[in-house]
mmCIF file with all atom_site columns, C-alpha atoms and ligand atoms in Angstrom:
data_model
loop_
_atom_site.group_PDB
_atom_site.id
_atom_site.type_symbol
_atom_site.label_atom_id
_atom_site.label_alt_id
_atom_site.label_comp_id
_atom_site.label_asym_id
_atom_site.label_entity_id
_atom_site.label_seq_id
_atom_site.pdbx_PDB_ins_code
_atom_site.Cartn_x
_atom_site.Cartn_y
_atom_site.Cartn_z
_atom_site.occupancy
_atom_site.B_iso_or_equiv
_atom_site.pdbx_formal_charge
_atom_site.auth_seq_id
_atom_site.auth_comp_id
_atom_site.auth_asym_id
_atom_site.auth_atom_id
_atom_site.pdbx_PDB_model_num
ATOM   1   C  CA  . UNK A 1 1   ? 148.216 109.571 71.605 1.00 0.00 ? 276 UNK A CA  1
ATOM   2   C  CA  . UNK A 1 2   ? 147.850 106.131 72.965 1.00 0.00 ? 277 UNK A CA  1
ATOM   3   C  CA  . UNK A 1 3   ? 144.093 106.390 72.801 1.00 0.00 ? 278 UNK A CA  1
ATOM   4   C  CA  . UNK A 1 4   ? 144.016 108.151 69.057 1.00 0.00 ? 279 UNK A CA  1
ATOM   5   C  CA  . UNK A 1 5   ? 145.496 105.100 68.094 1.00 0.00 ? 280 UNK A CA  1
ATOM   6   C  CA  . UNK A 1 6   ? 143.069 102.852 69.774 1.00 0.00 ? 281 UNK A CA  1
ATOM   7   C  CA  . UNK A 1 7   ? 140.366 104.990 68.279 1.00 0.00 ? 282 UNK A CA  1
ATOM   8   C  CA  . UNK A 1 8   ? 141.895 104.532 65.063 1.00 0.00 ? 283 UNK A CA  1
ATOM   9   C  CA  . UNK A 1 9   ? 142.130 100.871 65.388 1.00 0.00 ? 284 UNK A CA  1
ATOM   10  C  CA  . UNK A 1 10  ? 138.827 100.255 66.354 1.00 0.00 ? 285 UNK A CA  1
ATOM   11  C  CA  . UNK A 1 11  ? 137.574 101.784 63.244 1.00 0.00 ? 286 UNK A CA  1
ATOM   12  C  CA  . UNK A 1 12  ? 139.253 100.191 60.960 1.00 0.00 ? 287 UNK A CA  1
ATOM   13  C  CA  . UNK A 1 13  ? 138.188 96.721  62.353 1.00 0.00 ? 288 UNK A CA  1
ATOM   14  C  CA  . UNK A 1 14  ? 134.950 98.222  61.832 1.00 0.00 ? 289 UNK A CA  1
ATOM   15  C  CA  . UNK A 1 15  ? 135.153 99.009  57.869 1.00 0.00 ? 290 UNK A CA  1
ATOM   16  C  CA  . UNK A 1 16  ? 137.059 95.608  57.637 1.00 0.00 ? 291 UNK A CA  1
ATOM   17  C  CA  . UNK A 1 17  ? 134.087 93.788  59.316 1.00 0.00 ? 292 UNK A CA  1
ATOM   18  C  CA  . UNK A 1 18  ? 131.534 96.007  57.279 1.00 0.00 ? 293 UNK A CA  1
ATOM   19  C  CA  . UNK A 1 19  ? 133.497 95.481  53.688 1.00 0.00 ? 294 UNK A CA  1
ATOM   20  C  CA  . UNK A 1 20  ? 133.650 91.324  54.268 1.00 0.00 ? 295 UNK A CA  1
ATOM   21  C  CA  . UNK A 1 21  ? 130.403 90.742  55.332 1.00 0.00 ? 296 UNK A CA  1
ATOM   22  C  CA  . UNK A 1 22  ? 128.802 87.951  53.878 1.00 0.00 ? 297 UNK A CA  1
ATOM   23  C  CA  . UNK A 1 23  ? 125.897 88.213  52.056 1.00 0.00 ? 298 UNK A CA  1
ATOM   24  C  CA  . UNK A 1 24  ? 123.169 85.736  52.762 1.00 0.00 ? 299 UNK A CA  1
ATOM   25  C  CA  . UNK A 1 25  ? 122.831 82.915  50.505 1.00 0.00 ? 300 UNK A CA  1
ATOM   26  C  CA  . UNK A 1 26  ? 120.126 80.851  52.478 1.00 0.00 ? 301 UNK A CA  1
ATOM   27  C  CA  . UNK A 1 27  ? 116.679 80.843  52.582 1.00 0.00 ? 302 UNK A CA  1
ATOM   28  C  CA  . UNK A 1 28  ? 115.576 78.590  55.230 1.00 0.00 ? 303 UNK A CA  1
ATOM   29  C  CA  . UNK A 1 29  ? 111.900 78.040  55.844 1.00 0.00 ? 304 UNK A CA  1
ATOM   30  C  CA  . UNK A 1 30  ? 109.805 76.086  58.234 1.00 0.00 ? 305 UNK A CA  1
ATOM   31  C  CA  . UNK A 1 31  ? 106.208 75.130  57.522 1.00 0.00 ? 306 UNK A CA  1
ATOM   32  C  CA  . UNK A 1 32  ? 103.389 73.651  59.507 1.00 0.00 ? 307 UNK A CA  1
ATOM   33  C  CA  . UNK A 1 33  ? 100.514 71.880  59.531 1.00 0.00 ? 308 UNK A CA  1
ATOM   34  C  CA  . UNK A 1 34  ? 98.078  75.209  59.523 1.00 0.00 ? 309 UNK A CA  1
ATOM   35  C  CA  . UNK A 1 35  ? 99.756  76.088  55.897 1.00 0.00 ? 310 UNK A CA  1
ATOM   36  C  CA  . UNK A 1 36  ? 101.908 78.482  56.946 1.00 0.00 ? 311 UNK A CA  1
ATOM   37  C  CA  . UNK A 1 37  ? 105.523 79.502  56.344 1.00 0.00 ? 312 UNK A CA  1
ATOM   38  C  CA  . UNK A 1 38  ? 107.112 80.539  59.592 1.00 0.00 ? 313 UNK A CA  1
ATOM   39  C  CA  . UNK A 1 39  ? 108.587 83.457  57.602 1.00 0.00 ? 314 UNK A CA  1
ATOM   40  C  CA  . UNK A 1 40  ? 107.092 86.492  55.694 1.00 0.00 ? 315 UNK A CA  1
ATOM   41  C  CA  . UNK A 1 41  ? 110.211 87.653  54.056 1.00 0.00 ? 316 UNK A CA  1
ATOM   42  C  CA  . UNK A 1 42  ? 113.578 86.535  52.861 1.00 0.00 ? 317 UNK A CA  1
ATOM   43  C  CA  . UNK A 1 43  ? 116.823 88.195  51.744 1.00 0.00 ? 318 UNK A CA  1
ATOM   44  C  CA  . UNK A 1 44  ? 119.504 86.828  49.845 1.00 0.00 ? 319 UNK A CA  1
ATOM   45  C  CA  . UNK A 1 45  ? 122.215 88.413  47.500 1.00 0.00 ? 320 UNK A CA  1
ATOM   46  C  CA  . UNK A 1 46  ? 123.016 88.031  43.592 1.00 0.00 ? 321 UNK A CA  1
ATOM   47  C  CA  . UNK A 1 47  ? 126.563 88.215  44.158 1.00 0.00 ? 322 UNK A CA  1
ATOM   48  C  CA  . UNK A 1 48  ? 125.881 84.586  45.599 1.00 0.00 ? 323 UNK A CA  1
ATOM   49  C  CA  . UNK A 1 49  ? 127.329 82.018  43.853 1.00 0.00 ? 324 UNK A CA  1
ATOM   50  C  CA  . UNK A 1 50  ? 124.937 79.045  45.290 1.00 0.00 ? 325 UNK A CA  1
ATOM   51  C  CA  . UNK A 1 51  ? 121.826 80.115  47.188 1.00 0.00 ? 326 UNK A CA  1
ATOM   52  C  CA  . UNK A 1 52  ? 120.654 77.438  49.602 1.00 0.00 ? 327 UNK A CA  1
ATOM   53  C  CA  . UNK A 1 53  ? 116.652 76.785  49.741 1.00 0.00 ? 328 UNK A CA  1
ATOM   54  C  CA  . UNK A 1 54  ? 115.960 74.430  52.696 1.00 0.00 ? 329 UNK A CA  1
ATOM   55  C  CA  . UNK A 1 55  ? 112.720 73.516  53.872 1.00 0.00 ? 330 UNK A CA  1
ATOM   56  C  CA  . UNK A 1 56  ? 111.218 71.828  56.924 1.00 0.00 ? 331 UNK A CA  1
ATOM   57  C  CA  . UNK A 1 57  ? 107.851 70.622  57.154 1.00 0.00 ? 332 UNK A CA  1
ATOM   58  C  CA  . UNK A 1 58  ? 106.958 70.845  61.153 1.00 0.00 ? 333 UNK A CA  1
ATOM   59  C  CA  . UNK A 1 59  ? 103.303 69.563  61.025 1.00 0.00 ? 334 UNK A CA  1
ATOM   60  C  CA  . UNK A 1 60  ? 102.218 65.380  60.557 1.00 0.00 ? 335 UNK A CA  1
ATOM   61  C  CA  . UNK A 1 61  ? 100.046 65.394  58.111 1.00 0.00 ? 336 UNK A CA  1
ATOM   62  C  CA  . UNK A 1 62  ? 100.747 63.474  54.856 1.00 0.00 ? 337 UNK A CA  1
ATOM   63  C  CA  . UNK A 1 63  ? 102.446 64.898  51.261 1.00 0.00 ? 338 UNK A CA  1
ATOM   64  C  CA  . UNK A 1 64  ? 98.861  64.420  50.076 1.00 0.00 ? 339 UNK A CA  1
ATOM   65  C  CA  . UNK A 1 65  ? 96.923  66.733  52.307 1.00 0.00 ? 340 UNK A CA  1
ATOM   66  C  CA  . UNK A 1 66  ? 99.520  69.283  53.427 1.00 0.00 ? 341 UNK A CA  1
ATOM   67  C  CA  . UNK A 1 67  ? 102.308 69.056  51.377 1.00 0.00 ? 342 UNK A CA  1
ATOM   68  C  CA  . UNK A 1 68  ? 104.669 71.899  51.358 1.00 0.00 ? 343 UNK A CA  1
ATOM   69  C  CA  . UNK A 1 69  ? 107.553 72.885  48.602 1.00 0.00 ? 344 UNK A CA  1
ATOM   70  C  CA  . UNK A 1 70  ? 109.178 76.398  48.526 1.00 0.00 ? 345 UNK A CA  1
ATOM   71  C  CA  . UNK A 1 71  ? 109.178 77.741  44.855 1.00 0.00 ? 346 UNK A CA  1
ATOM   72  C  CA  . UNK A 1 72  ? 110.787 81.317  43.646 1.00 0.00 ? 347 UNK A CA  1
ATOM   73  C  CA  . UNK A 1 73  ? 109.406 83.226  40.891 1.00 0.00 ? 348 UNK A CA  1
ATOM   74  C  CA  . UNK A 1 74  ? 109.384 87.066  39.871 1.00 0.00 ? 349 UNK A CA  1
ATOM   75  C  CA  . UNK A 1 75  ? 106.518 88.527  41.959 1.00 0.00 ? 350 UNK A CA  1
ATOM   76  C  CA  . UNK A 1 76  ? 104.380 88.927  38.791 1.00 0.00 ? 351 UNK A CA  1
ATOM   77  C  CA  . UNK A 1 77  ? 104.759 85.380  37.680 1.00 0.00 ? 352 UNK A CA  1
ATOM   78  C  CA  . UNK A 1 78  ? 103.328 84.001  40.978 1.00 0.00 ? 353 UNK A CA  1
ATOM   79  C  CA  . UNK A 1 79  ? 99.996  83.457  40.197 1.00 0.00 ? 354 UNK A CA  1
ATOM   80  C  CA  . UNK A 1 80  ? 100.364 81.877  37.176 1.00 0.00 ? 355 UNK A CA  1
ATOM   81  C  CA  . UNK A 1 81  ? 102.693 79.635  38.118 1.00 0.00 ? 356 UNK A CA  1
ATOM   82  C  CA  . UNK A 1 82  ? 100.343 78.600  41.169 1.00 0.00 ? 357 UNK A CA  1
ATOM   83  C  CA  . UNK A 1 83  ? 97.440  78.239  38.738 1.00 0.00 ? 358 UNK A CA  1
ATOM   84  C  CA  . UNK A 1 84  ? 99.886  75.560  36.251 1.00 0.00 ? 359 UNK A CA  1
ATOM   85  C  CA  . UNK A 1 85  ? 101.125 73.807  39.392 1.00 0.00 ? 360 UNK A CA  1
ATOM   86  C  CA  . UNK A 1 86  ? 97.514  73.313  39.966 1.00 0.00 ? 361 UNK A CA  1
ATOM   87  C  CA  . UNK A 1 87  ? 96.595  71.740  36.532 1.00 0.00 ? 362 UNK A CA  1
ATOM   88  C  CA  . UNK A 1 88  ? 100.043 69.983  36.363 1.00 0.00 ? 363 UNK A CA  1
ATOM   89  C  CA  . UNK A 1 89  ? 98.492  67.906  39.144 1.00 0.00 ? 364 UNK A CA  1
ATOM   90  C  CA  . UNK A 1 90  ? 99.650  65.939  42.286 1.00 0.00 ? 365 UNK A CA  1
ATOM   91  C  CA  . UNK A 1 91  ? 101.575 63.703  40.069 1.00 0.00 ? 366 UNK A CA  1
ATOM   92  C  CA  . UNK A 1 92  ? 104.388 66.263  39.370 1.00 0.00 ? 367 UNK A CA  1
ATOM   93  C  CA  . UNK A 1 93  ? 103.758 68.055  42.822 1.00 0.00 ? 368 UNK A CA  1
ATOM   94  C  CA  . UNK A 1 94  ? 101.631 70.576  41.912 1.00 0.00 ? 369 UNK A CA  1
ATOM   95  C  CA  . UNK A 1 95  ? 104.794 71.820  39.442 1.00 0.00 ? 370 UNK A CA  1
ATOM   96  C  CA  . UNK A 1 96  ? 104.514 73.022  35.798 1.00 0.00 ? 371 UNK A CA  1
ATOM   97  C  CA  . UNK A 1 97  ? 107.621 70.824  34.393 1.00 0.00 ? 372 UNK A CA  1
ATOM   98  C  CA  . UNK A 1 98  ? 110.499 72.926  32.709 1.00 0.00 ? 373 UNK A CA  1
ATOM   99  C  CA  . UNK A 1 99  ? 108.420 76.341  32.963 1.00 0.00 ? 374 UNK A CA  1
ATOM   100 C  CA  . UNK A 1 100 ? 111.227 78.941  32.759 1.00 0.00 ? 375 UNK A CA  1
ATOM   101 C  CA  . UNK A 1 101 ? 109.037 81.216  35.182 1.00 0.00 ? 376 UNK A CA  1
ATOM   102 C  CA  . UNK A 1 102 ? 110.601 79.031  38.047 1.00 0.00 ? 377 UNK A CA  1
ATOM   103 C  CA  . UNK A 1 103 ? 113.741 80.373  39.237 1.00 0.00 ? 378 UNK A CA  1
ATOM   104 C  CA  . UNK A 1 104 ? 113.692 77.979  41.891 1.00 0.00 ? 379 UNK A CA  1
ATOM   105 C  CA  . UNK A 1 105 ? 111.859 75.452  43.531 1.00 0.00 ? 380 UNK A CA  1
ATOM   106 C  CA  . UNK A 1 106 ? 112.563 72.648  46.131 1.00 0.00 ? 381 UNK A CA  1
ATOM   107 C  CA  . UNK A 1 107 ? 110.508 68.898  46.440 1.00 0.00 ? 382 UNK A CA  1
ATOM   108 C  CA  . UNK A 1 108 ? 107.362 68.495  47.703 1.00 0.00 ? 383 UNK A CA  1
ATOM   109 C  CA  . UNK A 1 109 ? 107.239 67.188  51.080 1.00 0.00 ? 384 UNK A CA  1
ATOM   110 C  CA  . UNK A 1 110 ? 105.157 66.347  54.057 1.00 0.00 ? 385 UNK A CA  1
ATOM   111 C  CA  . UNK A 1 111 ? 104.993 66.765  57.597 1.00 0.00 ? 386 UNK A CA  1
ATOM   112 C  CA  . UNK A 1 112 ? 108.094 65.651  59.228 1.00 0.00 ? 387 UNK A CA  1
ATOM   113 C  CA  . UNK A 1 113 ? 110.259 65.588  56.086 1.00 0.00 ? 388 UNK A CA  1
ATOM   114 C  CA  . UNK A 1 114 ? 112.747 68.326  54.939 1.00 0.00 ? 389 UNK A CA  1
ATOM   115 C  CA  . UNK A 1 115 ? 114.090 69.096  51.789 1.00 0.00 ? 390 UNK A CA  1
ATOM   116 C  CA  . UNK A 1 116 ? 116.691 71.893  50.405 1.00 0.00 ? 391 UNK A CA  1
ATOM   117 C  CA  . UNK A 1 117 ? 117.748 72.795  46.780 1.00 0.00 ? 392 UNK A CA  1
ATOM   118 C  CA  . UNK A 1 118 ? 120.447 74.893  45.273 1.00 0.00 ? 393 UNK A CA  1
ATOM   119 C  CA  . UNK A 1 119 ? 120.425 77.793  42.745 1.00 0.00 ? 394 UNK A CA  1
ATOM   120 C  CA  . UNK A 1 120 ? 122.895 80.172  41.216 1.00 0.00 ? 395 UNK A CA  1
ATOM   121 C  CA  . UNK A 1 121 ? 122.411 83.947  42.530 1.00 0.00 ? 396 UNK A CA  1
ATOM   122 C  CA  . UNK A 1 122 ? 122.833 84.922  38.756 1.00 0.00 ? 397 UNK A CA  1
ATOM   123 C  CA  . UNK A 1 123 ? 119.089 84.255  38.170 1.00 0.00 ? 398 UNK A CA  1
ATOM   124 C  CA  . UNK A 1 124 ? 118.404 86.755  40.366 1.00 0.00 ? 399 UNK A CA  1
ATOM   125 C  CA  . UNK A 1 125 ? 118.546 90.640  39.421 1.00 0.00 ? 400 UNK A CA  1
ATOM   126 C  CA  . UNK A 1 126 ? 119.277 92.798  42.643 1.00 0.00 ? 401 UNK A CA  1
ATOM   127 C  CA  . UNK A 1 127 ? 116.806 95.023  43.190 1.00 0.00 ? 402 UNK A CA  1
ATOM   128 C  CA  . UNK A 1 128 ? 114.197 92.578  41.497 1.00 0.00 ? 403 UNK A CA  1
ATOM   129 C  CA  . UNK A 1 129 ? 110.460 91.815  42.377 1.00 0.00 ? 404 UNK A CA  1
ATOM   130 C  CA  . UNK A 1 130 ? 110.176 88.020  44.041 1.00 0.00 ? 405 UNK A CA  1
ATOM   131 C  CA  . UNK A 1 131 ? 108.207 85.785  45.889 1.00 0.00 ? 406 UNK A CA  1
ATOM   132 C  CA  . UNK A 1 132 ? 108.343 82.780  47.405 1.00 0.00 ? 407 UNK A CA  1
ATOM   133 C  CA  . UNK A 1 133 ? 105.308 80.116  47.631 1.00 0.00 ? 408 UNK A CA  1
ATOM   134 C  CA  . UNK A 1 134 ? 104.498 76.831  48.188 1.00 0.00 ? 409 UNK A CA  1
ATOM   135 C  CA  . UNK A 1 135 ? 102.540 75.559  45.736 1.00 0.00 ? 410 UNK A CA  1
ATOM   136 C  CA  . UNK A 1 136 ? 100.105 72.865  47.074 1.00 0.00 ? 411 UNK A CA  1
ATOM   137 C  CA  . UNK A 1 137 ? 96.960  74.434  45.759 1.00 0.00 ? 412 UNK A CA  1
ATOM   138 C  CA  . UNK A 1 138 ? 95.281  76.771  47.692 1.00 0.00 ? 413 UNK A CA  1
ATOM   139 C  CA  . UNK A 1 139 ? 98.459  77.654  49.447 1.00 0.00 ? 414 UNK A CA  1
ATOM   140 C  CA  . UNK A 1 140 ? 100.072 80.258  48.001 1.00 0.00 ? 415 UNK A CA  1
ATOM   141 C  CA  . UNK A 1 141 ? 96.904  82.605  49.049 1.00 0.00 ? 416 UNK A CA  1
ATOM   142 C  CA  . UNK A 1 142 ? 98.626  82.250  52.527 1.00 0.00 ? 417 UNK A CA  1
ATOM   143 C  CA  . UNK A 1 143 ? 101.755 80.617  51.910 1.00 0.00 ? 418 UNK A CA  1
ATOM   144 C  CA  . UNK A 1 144 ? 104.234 83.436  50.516 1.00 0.00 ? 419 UNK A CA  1
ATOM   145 C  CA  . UNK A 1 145 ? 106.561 85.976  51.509 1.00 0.00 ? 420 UNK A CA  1
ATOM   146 C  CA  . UNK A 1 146 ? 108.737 88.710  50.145 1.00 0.00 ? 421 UNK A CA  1
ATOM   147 C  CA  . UNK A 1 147 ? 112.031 87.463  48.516 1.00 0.00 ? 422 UNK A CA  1
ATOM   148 C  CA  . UNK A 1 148 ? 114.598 90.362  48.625 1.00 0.00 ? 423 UNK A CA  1
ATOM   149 C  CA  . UNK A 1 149 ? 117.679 90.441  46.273 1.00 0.00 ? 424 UNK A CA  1
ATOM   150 C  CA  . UNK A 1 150 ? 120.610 92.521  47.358 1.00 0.00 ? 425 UNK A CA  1
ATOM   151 C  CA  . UNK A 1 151 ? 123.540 92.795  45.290 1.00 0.00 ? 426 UNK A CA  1
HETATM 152 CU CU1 . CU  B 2 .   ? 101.984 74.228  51.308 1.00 0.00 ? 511 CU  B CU1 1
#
């Protein structure tokens, strides 16, 4: 009897600890000074009130030859929005200002800096197709990863 109820107990600490986990509401990313993310994937949850972007650029070379910034987008949108962050110029970071294709998007920095951002989970649909990218030019071709919304 005395081990049923251990049995018993144990379980139910399980379900507890399997109905309160957290979802994940940070994405944090290192990058480097051989334009690369140290990450090929991220997940993160809807349900999340604030989702935490942080960023931290590992390398020493200068905002103006290796700059890094992590933006999100819907998977399709990518490329686009590299290409306008392109033509927007170094000026504006290599960001298309107020272009509702950018769900997200932290500053620009270089090596040795970090930077972070916020966002509500609401702009993201679980089950959704997004990427991350930085979007120095050139880099997104190597610089991206899987973003992966839970509910
Ligand atoms: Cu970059």
């Amino acid at each position: 009897m005395k081990t049923m109820h251990v049995l018993l107990a144990t379980t139910l600490v399980g379900l507890a600890g399997a109905a309160t986990a957290a979802p994940n509401c940070t994405i944090a990313l290192k990058a480097n000074d051989q334009m690369q993310f140290d990450q090929k994937a991220a997940t993160v949850s809807a349900a999340c009130p604030t989702i935490t972007i942080t960023l931290k650029h590992t390398g020493t070379l200068p905002i103006t030859s290796m700059g890094h910034d992590v933006v999100i987008t819907k998977t399709a949108d990518m490329p686009a929005v590299a290409a306008a962050g392109m033509a927007a110029g170094a000026a504006a970071h290599y960001l298309p200002k107020g272009d509702a294709r950018i769900i997200a998007a932290t500053p620009m920095v270089g090596g040795g800096a970090s930077t972070k951002t916020t966002f509500p989970g609401k702009k993201l649909t679980a089950g959704g197709a997004y990427s991350f990218f930085c979007s120095f030019p050139g880099h997104s071709a190597i610089m991206k990863g899987t973003l992966t919304v839970t509910k």
